[in-house]
XYZ file of C-alpha atoms in Angstrom:
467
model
C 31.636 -25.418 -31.354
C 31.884 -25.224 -27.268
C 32.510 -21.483 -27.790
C 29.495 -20.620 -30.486
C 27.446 -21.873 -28.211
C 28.097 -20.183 -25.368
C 28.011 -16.542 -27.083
C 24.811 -17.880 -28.166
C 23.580 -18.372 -24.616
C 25.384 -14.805 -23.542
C 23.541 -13.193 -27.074
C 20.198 -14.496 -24.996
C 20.512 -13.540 -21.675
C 21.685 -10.305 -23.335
C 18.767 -9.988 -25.012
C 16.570 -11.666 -22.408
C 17.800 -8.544 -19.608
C 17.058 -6.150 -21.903
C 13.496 -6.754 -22.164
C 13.267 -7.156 -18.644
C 14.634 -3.610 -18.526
C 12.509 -2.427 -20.499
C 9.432 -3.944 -19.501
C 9.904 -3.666 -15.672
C 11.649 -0.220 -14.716
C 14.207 0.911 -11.857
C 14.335 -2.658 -10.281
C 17.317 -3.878 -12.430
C 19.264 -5.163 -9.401
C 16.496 -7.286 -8.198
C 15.735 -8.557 -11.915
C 20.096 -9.780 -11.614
C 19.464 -11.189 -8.243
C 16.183 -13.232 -9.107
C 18.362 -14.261 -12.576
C 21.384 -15.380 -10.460
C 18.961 -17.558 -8.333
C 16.822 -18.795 -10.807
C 19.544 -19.795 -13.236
C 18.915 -21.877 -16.431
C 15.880 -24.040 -16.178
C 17.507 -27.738 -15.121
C 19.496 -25.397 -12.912
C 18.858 -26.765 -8.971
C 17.339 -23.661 -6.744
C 17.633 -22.410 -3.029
C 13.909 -24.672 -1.370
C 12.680 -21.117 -0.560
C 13.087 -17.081 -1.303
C 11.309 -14.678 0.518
C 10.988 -11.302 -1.290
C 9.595 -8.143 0.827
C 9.084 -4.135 0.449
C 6.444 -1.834 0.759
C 3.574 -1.743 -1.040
C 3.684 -0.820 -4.790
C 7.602 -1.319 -5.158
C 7.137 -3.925 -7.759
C 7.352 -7.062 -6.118
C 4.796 -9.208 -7.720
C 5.133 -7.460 -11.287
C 9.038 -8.329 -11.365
C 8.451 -11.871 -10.010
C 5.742 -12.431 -13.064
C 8.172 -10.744 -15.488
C 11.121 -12.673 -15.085
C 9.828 -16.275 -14.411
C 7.547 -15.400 -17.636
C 10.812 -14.109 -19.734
C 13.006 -16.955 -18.181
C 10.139 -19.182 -19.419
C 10.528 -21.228 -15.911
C 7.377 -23.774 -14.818
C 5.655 -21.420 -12.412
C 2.458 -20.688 -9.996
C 1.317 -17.769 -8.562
C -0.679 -18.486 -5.549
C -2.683 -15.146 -3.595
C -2.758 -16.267 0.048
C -5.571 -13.893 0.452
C -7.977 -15.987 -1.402
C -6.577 -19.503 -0.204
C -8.881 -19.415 3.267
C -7.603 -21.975 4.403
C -4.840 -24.744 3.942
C -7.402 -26.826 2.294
C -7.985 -24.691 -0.246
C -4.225 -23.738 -0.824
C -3.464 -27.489 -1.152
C -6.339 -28.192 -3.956
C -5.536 -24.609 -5.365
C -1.523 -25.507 -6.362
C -2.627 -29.426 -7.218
C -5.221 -28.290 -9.746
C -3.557 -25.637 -11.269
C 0.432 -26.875 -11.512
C 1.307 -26.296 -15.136
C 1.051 -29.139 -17.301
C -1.264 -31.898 -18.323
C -2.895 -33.268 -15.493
C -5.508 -36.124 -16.906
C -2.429 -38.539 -16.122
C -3.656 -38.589 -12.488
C -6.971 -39.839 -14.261
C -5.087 -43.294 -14.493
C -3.257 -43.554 -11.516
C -6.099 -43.506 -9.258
C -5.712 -40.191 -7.742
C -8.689 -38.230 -8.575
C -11.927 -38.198 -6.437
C -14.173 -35.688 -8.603
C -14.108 -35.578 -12.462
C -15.846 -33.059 -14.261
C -17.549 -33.911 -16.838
C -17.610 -30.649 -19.241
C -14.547 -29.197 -18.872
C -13.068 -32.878 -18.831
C -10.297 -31.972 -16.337
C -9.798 -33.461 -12.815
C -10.432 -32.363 -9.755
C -8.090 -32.962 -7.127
C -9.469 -33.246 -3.312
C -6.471 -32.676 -0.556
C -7.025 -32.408 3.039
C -3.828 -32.191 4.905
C -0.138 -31.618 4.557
C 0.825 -34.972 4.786
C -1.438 -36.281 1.626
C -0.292 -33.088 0.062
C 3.029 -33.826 -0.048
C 2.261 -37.312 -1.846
C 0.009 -35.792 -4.213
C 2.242 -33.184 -5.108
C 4.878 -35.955 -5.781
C 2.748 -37.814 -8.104
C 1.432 -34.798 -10.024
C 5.296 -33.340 -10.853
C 6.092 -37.026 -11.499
C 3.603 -37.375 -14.276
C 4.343 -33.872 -16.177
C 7.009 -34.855 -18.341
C 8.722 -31.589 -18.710
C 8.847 -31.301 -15.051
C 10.825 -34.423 -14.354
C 14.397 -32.235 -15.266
C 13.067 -28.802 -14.728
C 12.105 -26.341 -11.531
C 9.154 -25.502 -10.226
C 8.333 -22.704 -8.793
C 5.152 -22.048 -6.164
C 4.492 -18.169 -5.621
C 2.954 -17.261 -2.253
C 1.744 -13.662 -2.583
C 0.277 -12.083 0.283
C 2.442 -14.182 2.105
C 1.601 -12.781 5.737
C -1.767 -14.547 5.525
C 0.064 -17.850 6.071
C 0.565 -17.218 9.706
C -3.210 -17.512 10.716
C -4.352 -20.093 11.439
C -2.419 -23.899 10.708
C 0.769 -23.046 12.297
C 2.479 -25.815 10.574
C 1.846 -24.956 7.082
C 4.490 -22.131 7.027
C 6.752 -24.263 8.229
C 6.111 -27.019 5.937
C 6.224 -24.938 3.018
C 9.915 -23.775 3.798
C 11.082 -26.728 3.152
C 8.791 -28.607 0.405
C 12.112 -28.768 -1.265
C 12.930 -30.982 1.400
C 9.819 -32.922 1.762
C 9.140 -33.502 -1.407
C 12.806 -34.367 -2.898
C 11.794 -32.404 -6.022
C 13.851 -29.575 -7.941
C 10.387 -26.728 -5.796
C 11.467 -23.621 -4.998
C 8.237 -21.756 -3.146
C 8.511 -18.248 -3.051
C 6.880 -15.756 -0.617
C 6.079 -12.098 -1.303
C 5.083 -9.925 1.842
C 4.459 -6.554 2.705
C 6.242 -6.940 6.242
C 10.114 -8.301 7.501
C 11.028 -11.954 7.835
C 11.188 -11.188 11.436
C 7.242 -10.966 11.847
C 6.772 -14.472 10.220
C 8.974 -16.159 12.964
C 6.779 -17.366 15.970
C 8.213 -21.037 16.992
C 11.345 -23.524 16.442
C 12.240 -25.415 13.537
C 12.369 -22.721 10.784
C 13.970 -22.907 7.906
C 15.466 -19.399 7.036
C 15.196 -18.964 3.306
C 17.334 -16.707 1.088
C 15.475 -12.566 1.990
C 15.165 -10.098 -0.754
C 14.271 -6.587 -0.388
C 12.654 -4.182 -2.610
C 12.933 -0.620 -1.539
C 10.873 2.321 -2.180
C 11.290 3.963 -5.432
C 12.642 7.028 -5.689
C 11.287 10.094 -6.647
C 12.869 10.053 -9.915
C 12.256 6.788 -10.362
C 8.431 7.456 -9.887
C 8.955 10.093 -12.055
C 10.132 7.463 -15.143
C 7.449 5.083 -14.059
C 4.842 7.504 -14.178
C 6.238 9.159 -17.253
C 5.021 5.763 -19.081
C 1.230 6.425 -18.503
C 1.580 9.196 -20.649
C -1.183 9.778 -23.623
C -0.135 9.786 -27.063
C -2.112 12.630 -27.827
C 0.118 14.734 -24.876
C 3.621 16.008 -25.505
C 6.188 14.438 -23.389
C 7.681 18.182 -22.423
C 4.381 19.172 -20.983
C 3.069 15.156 -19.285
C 6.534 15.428 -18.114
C 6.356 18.886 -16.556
C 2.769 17.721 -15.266
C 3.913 14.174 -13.270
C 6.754 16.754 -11.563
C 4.236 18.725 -10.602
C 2.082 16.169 -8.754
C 5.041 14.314 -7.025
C 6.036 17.913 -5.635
C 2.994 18.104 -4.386
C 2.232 14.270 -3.166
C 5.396 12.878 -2.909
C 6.476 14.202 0.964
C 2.567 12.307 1.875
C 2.396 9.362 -0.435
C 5.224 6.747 -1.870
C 2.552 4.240 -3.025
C 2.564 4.067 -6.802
C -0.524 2.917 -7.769
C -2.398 5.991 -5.780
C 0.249 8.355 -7.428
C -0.961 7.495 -11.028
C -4.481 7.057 -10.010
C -4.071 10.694 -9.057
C -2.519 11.810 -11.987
C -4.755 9.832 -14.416
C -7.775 11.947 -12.110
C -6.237 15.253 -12.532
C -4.874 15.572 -16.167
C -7.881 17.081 -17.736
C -7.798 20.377 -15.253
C -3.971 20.788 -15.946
C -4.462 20.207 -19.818
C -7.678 22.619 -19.871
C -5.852 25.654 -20.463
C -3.653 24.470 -23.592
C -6.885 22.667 -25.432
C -8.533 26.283 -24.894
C -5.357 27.854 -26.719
C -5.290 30.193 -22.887
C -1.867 29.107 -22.328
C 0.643 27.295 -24.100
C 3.327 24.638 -23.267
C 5.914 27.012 -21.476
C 3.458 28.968 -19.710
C 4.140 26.879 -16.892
C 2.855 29.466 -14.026
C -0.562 29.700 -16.138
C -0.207 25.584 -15.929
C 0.086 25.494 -12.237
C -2.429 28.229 -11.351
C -5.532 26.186 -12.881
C -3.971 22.693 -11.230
C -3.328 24.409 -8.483
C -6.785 24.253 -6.255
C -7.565 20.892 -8.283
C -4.306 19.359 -6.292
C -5.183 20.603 -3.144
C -8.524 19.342 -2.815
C -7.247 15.904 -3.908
C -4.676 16.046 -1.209
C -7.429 15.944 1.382
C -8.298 12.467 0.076
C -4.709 10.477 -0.323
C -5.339 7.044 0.601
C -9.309 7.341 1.759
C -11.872 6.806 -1.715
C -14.291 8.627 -0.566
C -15.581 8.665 -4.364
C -15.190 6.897 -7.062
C -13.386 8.853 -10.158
C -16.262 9.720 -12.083
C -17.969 11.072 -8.537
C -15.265 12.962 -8.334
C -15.071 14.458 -12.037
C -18.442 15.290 -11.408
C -17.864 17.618 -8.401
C -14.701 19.149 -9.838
C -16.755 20.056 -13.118
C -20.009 21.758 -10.778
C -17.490 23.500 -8.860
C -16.126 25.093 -12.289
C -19.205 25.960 -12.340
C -20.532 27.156 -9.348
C -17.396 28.136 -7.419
C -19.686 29.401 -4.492
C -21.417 27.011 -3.780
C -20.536 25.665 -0.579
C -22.571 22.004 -0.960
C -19.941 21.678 -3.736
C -17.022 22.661 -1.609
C -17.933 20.506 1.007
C -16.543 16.792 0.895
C -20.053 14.715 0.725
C -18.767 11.189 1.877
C -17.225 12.495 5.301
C -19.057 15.786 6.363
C -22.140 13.761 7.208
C -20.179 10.523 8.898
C -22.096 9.883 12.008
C -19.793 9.161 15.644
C -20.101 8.216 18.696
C -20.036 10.838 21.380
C -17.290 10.078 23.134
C -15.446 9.258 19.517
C -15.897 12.548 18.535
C -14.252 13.715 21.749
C -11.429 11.345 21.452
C -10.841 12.725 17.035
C -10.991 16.204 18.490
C -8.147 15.383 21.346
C -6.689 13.433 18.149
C -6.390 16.314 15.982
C -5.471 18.836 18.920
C -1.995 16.685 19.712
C -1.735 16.451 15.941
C -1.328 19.977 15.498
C -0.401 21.585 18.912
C 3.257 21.412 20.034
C 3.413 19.420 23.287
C 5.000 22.286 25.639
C 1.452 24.032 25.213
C -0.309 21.221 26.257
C -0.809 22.662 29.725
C -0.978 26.104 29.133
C -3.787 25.055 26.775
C -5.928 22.541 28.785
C -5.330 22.118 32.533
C -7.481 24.757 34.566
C -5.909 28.349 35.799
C -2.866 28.040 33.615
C -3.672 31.661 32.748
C -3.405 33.362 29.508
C -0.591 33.427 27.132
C 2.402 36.141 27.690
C 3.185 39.012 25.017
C 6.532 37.589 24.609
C 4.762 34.519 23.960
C 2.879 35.936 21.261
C 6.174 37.645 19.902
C 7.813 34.555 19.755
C 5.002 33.109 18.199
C 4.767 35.372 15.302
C 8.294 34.706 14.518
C 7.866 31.566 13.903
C 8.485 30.499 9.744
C 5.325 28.202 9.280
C 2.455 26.958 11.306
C 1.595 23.464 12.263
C -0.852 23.285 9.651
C 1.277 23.894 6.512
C 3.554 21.203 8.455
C 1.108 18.914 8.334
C -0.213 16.388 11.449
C 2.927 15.495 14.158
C 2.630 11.704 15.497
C 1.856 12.068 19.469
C 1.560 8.924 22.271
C -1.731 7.175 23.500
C -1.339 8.865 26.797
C -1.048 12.343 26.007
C -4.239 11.595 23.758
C -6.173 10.612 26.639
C -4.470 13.350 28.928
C -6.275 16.083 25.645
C -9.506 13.922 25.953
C -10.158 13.862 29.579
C -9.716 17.460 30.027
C -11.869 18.162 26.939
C -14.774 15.994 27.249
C -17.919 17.015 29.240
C -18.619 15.334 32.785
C -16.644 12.511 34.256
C -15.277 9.832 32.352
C -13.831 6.785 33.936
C -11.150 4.592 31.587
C -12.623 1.575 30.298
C -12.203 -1.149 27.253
C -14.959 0.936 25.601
C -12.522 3.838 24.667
C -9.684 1.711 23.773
C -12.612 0.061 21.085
C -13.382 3.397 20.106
C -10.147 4.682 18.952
C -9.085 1.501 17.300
C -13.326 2.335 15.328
C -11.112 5.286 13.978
C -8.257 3.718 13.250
C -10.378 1.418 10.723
C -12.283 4.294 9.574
C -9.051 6.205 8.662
C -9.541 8.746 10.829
C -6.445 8.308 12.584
C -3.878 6.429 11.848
C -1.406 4.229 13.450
C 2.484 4.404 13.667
C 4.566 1.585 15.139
C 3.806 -0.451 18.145
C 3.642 -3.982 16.080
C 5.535 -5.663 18.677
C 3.394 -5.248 21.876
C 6.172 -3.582 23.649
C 6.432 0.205 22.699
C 3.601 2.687 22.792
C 1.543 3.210 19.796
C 1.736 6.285 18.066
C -0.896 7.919 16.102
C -1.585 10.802 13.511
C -5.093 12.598 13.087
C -5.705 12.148 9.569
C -8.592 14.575 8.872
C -9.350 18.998 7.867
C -9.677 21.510 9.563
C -13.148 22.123 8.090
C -14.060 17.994 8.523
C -13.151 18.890 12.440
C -14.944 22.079 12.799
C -17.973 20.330 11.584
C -17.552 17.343 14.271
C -16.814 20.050 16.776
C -19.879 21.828 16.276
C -22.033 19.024 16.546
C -21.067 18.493 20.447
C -21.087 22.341 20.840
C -17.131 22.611 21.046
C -15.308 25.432 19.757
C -12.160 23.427 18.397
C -10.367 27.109 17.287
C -9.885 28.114 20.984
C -7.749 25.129 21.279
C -5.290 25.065 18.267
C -2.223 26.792 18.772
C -2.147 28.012 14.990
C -5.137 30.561 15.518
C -4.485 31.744 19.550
């Protein structure tokens, strides 16, 4: 009997991974850590698990899917909406899974209402927190032998403000002498959460950026029923060969190919090409991509703003109000921001040697072997795409650029960090207050033309690309 029972508990894990599998692709080594951990459901669990990776590498989504097909007690809690630790506190005691009128009869609720007949649990510290928490698990019956599990997504929002909540949720475990296990799901390292003594390290897991195949497969499962799976297939390669060397984040990758399928199946529905003529295929997507490109990560319309000016420029092709990107060709700057996104884009897109040759006074002009070697060169800095460059050669570019004397002050520092949150520019490293922050110029040619000739600056005499 010992031994049909235990190929029936191997038939359901069996059969238990393999809708995991299927349900939740490329992160199968994660889904037989988590499974490992977790265990059966009297099973006793590590107080804390701390699960990390980029965005969009399926951190939250794998979580959900196997507590959900383990059938484990759990709540997910999104630190972003929690405020404060008030709210977190009556957030996880009013929403634990279970019955909860019990605590009608023991005393412990302070508001009752009335219509959905539920109660409301008030908690205003850790301390009464911990007690409530104890008498809540206590009085759900099929908690008493089983564990439960407290999701912290977001989880870098619980180092503002109470310093001792972090802590204190490490080891609930340990406070509480319950079967908890509180997990925490962050976009940065466990190393950034550390800022005192007395922390409890807790078990790390890491979720690394897909692949491209494996964005490939993901993608693949967005496909229409009404498309072939030769040609949708054919179609998501052609996008990640395109967006893959700028973008890893999933969710903008399918947003863009849920945006750009009609243009790519346009010529097959008009019977002008058919599956295999893939270079027809790719020379209507084609300009369609590249425009898109221009506006990875930014929203500067919504998708049906966007259909809209794709299907006026089918159109009109000419029409240059069309062409023209509405949301950021009439963004209004500061004057000495302006200065400081056309130094920005300059060391984006310069090499650094020319730096001097380019800016500082009676450098003189550029040599004919210069030029040869120049011309020789395989692509230019453009096709590259921007180069990071330092803060100080920034300023170095913007003081020799902008008109009259400028002294440094806080008020430039403000201004480049305005940019930074308008992603204009964007910044690389420097999290730890030691190293010097890095940044990219994230904006066109024809989007810095325009800001160049509204301070009467002729950008073009700078770039290296068009000397």
């Amino acid at each position: 009997m010992a031994s049909s029972h235990q190929k029936e508990d191997l038939q359901e894990s069996n059969d238990k991974d393999f809708s995991l599998d299927t349900n939740v692709l490329c992160r199968k080594d994660q889904i037989n850590t988590l499974i490992s951990l977790f265990g059966q459901q009297s099973h006793m669990t590590p107080g804390s698990l701390f699960v990390y990776g980029h965005t969009s590498t399926g951190k939250t989504h794998t979580l959900q899917a196997v507590l959900t097909h383990l059938k484990l007690p759990h709540l997910f809690v999104n630190c972003i909406e929690c405020v404060n630790a008030r709210f977190l506190f009556e957030y996880i005691l009013n929403n634990l899974p279970g019955n909860l009128n019990d605590l009608k009869e023991n005393g412990e609720a302070k508001e009752v209402d009335e219509e959905r007949e539920t109660v409301y649990i008030s908690c205003d510290d850790m301390s009464e927190f911990v007690r409530l928490i104890v008498k809540s698990v206590s009085s759900i019956s099929f908690l008493s032998n089983q564990t439960l599990y407290l999701v912290f997504d977001k989880a870098e929002r619980l180092r503002e403000g109470n310093h001792h909540l972090l802590p204190a949720m490490l080891r609930l475990q340990e406070l509480t002498k319950l079967n908890i296990c509180t997990i925490f799901i962050s976009e940065i390292v466990w190393e950034k959460f550390r800022f005192g003594t007395g922390f409890c390290e807790p078990l790390c897991l890491h979720f690394p950026d897909y692949s491209r195949q494996e964005l490939q497969d993901i993608m693949f499962r967005d496909r229409p029923i009404s498309c072939d799976e030769n040609v949708y297939n054919l179609y998501v390669s052609i996008v990640l060969s395109v967006f893959h060397l700028v973008c890893r984040d999933l969710r903008e990758l399918r947003h863009l190919t849920r945006l750009n399928l009609p243009y790519f199946m346009e010529p097959i529905e008009s019977g002008e090409a058919t599956n295999s003529d893939t270079k027809k295929l790719w020379r209507n997507i084609e300009p369609h991509l590249k425009k898109a490109l221009q506006t990875v990560y930014l929203r500067e319309v919504s998708s049906r703003q966007w259909e809209q000016l794709q299907q006026a420029y089918l159109d009109d092709p000419d029409a240059e109000d069309l062409k023209a990107n509405p949301a950021r060709s009439h963004i209004e700057l500061p004057f000495y921001s302006k200065f400081l996104l056309i130094a920005a884009y300059l060391a984006s897109y310069n090499p650094a040697k020319y730096d001097r040759r380019l800016f500082a006074k009676y450098a003189g002009k550029i040599s004919r072997r210069a030029k040869l070697v120049k011309k020789k060169e395989r692509a230019s800095n453009h096709l590259l795409g921007p180069k990071m460059f330092p803060i100080d050669r920034l300023m170095a570019i913007f003081y020799s650029i902008v008109e009259g004397k400028v002294f440094p002050s806080s008020l430039i520092s403000v201004q480049i960090t305005s940019l930074v949150s308008l992603h204009l520019l964007c910044q690389i490293g420097a999290d730890d207050r030691i190293s010097t922050p890095k940044y990219k110029c994230m904006v066109s040619l024809d989007f810095i033309r325009a800001i160049s000739r509204t301070v009467q600056f002729d950008v073009m005499k700078y770039l290296y690309d068009f000397l």
